[in-house]
Coordinates of C-alpha atoms in Angstrom, one line a residue:
X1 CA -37.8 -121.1 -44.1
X2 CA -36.4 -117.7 -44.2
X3 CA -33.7 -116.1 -42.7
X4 CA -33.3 -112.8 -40.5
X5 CA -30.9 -111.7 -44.4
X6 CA -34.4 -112.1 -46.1
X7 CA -36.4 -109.7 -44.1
X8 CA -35.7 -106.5 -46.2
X9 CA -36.4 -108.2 -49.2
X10 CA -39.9 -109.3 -47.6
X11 CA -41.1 -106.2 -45.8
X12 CA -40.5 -104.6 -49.5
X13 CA -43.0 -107.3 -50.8
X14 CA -45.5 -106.2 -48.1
X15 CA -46.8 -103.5 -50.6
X16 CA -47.2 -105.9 -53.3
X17 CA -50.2 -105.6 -55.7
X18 CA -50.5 -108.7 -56.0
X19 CA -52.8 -110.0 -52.6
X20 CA -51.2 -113.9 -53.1
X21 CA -47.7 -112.6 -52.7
X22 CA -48.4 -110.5 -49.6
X23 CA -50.5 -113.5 -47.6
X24 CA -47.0 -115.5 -48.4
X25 CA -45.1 -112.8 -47.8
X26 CA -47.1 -112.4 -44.2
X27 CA -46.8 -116.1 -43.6
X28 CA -43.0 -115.9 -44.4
X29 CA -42.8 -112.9 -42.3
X30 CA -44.9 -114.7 -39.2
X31 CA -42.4 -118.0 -39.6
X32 CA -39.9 -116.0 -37.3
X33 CA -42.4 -116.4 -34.4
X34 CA -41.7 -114.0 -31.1
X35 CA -37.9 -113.4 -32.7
X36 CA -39.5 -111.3 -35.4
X37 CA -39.3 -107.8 -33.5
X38 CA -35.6 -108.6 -33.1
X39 CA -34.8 -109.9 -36.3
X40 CA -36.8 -106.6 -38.1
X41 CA -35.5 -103.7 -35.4
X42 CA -32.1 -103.2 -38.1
X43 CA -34.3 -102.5 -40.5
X44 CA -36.6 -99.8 -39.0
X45 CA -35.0 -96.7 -40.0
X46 CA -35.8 -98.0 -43.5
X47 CA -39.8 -98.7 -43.7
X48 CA -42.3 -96.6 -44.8
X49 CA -45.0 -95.5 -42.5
X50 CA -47.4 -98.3 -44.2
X51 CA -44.7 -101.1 -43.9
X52 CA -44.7 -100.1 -40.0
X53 CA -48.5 -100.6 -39.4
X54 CA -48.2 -103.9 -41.4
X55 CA -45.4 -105.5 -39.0
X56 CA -46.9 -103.7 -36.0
X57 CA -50.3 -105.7 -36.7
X58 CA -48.1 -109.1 -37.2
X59 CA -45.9 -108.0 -33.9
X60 CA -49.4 -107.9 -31.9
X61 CA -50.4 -111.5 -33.2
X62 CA -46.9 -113.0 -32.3
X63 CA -47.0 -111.0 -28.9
X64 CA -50.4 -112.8 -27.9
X65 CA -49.2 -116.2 -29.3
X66 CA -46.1 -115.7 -27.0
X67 CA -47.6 -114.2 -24.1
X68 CA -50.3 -117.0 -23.7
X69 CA -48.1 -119.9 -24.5
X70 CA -46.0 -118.7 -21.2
X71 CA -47.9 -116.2 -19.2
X72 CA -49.3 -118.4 -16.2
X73 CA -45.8 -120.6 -16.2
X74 CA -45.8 -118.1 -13.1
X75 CA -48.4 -119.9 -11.0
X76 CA -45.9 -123.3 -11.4
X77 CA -43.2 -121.4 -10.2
X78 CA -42.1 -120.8 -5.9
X79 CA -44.1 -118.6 -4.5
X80 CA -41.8 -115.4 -4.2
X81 CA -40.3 -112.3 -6.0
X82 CA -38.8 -114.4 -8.6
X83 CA -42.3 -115.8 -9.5
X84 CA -43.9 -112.1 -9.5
X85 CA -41.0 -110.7 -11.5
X86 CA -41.6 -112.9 -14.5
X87 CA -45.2 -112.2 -14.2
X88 CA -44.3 -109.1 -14.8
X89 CA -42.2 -109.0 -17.1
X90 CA -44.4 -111.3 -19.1
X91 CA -47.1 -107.9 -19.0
X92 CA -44.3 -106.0 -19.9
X93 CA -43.6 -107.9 -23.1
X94 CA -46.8 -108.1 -24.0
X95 CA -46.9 -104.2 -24.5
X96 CA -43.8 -103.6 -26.1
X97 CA -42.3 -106.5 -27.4
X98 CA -39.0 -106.2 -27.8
X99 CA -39.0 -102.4 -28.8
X100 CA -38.1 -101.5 -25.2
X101 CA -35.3 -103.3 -22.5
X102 CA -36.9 -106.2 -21.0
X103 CA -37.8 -105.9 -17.2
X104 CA -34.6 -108.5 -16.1
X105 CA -32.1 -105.6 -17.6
X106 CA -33.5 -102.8 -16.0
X107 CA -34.3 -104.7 -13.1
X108 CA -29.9 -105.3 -13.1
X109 CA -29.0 -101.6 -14.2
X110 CA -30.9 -100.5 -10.8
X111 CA -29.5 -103.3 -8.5
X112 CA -26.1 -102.0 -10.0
X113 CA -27.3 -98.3 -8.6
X114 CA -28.4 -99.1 -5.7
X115 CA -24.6 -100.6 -4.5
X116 CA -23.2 -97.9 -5.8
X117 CA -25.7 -95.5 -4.2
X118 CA -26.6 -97.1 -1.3
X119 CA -24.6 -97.9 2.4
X120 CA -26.6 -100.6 3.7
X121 CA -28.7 -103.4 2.8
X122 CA -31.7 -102.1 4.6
X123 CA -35.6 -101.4 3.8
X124 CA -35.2 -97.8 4.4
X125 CA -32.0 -97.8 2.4
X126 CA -33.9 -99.1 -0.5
X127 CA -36.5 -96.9 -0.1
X128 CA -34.6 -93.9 0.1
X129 CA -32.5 -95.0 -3.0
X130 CA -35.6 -95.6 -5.2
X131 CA -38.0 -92.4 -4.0
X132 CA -35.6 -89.6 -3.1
X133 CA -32.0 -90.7 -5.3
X134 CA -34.0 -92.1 -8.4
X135 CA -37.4 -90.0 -7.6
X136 CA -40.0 -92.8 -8.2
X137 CA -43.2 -90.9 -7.5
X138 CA -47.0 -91.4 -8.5
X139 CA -47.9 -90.3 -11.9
X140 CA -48.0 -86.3 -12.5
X141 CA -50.8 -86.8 -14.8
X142 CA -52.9 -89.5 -16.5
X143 CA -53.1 -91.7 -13.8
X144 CA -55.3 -93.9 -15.5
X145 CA -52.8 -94.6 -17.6
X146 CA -53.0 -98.5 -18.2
X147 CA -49.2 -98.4 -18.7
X148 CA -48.3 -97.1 -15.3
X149 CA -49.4 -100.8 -14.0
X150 CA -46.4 -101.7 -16.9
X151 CA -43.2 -101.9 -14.7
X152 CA -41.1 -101.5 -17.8
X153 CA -42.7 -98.1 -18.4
X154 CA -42.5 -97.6 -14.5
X155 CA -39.1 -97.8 -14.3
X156 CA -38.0 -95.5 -17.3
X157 CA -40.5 -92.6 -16.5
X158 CA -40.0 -93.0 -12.8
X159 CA -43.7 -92.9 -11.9
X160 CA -46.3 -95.4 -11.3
X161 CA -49.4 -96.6 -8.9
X162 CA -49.2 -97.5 -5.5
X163 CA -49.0 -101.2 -6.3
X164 CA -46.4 -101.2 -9.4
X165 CA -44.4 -98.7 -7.1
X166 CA -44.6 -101.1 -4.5
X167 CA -43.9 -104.1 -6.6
X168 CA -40.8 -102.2 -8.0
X169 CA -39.6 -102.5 -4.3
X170 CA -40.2 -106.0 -3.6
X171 CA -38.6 -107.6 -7.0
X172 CA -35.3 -104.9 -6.4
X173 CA -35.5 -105.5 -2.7
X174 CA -35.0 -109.6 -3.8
X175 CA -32.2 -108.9 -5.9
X176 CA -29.9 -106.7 -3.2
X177 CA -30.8 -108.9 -0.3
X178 CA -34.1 -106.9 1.6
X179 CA -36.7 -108.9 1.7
X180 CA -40.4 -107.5 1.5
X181 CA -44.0 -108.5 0.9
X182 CA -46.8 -106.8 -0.2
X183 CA -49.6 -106.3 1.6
X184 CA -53.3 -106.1 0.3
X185 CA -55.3 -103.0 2.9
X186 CA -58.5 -102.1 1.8
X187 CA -58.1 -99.3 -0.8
X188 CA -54.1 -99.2 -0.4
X189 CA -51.3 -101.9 -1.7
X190 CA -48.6 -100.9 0.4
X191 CA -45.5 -103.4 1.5
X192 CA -44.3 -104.9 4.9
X193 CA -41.0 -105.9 6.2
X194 CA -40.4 -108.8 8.8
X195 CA -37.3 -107.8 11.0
X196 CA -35.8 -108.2 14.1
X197 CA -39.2 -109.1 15.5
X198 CA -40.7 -106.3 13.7
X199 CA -43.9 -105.4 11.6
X200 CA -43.1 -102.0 9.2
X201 CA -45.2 -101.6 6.8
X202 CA -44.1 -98.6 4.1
X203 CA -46.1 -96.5 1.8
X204 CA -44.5 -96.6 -1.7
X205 CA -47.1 -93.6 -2.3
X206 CA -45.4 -91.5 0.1
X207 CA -41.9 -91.9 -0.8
X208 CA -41.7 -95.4 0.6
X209 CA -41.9 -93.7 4.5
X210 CA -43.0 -96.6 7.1
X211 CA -46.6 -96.1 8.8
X212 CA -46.3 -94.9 12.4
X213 CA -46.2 -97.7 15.1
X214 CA -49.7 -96.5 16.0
X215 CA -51.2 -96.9 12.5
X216 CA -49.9 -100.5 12.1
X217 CA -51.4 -101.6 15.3
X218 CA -54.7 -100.2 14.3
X219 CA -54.3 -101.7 10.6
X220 CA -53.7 -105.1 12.2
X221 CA -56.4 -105.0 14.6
X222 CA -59.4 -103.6 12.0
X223 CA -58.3 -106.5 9.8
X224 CA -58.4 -108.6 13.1
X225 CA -55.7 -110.4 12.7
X226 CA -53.7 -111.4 16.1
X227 CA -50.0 -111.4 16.7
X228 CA -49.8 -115.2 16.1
X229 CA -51.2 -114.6 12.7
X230 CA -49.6 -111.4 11.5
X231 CA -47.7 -113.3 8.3
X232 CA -50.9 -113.9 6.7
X233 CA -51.0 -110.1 5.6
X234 CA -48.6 -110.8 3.4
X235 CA -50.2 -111.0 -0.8
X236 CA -50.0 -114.0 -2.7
X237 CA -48.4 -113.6 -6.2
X238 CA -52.2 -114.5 -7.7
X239 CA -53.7 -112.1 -5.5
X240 CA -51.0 -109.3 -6.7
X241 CA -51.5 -110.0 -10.3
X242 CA -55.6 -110.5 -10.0
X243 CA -55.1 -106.8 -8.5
X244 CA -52.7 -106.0 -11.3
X245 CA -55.4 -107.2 -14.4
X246 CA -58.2 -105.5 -13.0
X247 CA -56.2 -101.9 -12.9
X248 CA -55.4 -102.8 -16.5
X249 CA -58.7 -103.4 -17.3
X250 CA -60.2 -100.7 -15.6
X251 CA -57.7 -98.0 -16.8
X252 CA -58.4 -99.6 -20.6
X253 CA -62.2 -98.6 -20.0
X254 CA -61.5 -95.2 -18.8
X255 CA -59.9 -94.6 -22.1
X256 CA -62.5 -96.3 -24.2
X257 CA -59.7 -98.6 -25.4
X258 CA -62.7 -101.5 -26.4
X259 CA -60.2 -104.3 -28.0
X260 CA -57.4 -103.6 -24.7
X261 CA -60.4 -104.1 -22.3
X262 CA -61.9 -106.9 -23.9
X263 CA -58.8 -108.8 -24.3
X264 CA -57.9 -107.9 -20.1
X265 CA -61.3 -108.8 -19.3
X266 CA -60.5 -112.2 -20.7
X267 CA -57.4 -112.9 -19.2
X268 CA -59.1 -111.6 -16.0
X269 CA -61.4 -114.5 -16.8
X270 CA -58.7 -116.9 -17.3
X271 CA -57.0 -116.0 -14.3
X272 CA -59.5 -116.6 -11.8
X273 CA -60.6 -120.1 -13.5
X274 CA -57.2 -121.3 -13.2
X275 CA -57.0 -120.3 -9.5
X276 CA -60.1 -121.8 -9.2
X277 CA -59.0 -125.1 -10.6
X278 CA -56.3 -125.0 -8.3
X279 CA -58.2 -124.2 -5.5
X280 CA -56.7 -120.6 -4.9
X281 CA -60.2 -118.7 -4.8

């Protein structure tokens, strides 16, 4: 098997005339498994546009391998942030690999922030610190971006949708000690806070602000759900990331992307026949 001191030698024999010696030098090459991206990234400032395509091509083919062999470990985990985090960051690698920090570091470099930043350990707190001192905001353009449902790309561009804003919230919210849920209204994915005996539910879209009194009353009572009920508002992890896939997907056929929307539509699919066989839908 080779080593990570062999790779130079091998992406050099990528360009091979002879066909024989690049299939083993691919199969060589795909021996590293998920670690290849690391084991290669030293050696980028050194490859020729055509050497790039050819390890971004065996990058995508490890990324699926990896990504399936772990993605629904989520659905075995506690239902909870820590669940939906990896679930995300499982999306997030998925995209980029390991070309970009993974979710977990950023996720840390925020948390860090936020004590520095913030005064209290409160939902309006962590609001203020993520829309108004970082400036999270909805996308300035291309909203159909299928990245902006990519909470690695979120969080170094500082914009997103409604739901990865408000997913941003909950998993940083977990990590400082504010604990939130998200809540699936018709059209919206906004997130709501259980306190004190109180229902606030905030709009991430609107610089995380909480609805008025008023408007939550009148939420709960067009969803007809009583007072002794009110938990049940909060999102499952499945129905988050059902919600999640299907933004994907749909974004992915607003830009024509065939192979991207093809390959969401399928792990759509597999999604909901998993939930299925577990009896979540």
């Amino acid at each position: 098997m080779p080593s990570p001191k062999d790779i130079p030698h091998l992406i050099a024999l990528l360009e091979d005339d002879s066909e024989m010696v690049r299939e083993n030098v691919i199969s060589a090459l795909m021996s590293f498994g998920a670690e290849l991206e690391r084991a290669a990234f030293p050696y980028n400032g050194n490859m020729n546009p055509s050497q790039i395509k050819a390890l971004e091509e065996l990058y995508r083919v490890l990324r699926l391998r990896e990504f399936e062999s772990t993605w629904l470990n989520w659905l075995d985990m506690e239902e909870g942030p820590k669940a939906l985090e990896f679930a995300f960051s499982r999306l997030a690698y998925l995209n980029y690999g390991y070309s970009q920090p993974l979710l977990e570091e950023l996720l840390d470099e925020l948390t860090d922030k936020f004590y520095q930043n913030a005064h209290n350990r409160e939902v309006d707190d962590l609001m203020s610190f993520l829309f108004n001192f970082e400036g999270f905001a909805a996308p300035k353009a291309d909203y159909y971006n299928p990245l902006n449902s990519n909470l690695v790309y979120v969080i170094n561009h500082h914009e997103g949708i409604q739901i990865s804003l408000s997913c941003l919230a909950i998993l940083l919210g977990n990590r400082v000690g504010i604990e939130l849920f998200g809540v699936n209204i018709p059209g919206h994915f906004m997130t709501i806070s259980f306190s004190n005996d109180q229902v606030r539910i905030y709009d991430c879209f609107n610089k995380g602000r909480p609805l008025p009194n008023e408007t939550v009353s009148y939420l709960v009572r067009s969803m007809r759900i009583d007072s002794q009920s009110i938990e049940t508002l909060k999102a499952k992890n499945h129905e988050i990331l059902q919600r999640v896939l299907q933004n994907i997907l749909y974004a992915h056929a607003r830009n024509n992307n065939q192979r991207e929307m093809e390959y969401y539509q399928v792990l759509v699919e597999r999604l909901q026949g998993e939930l299925k066989s577990r009896g979540l839908r």
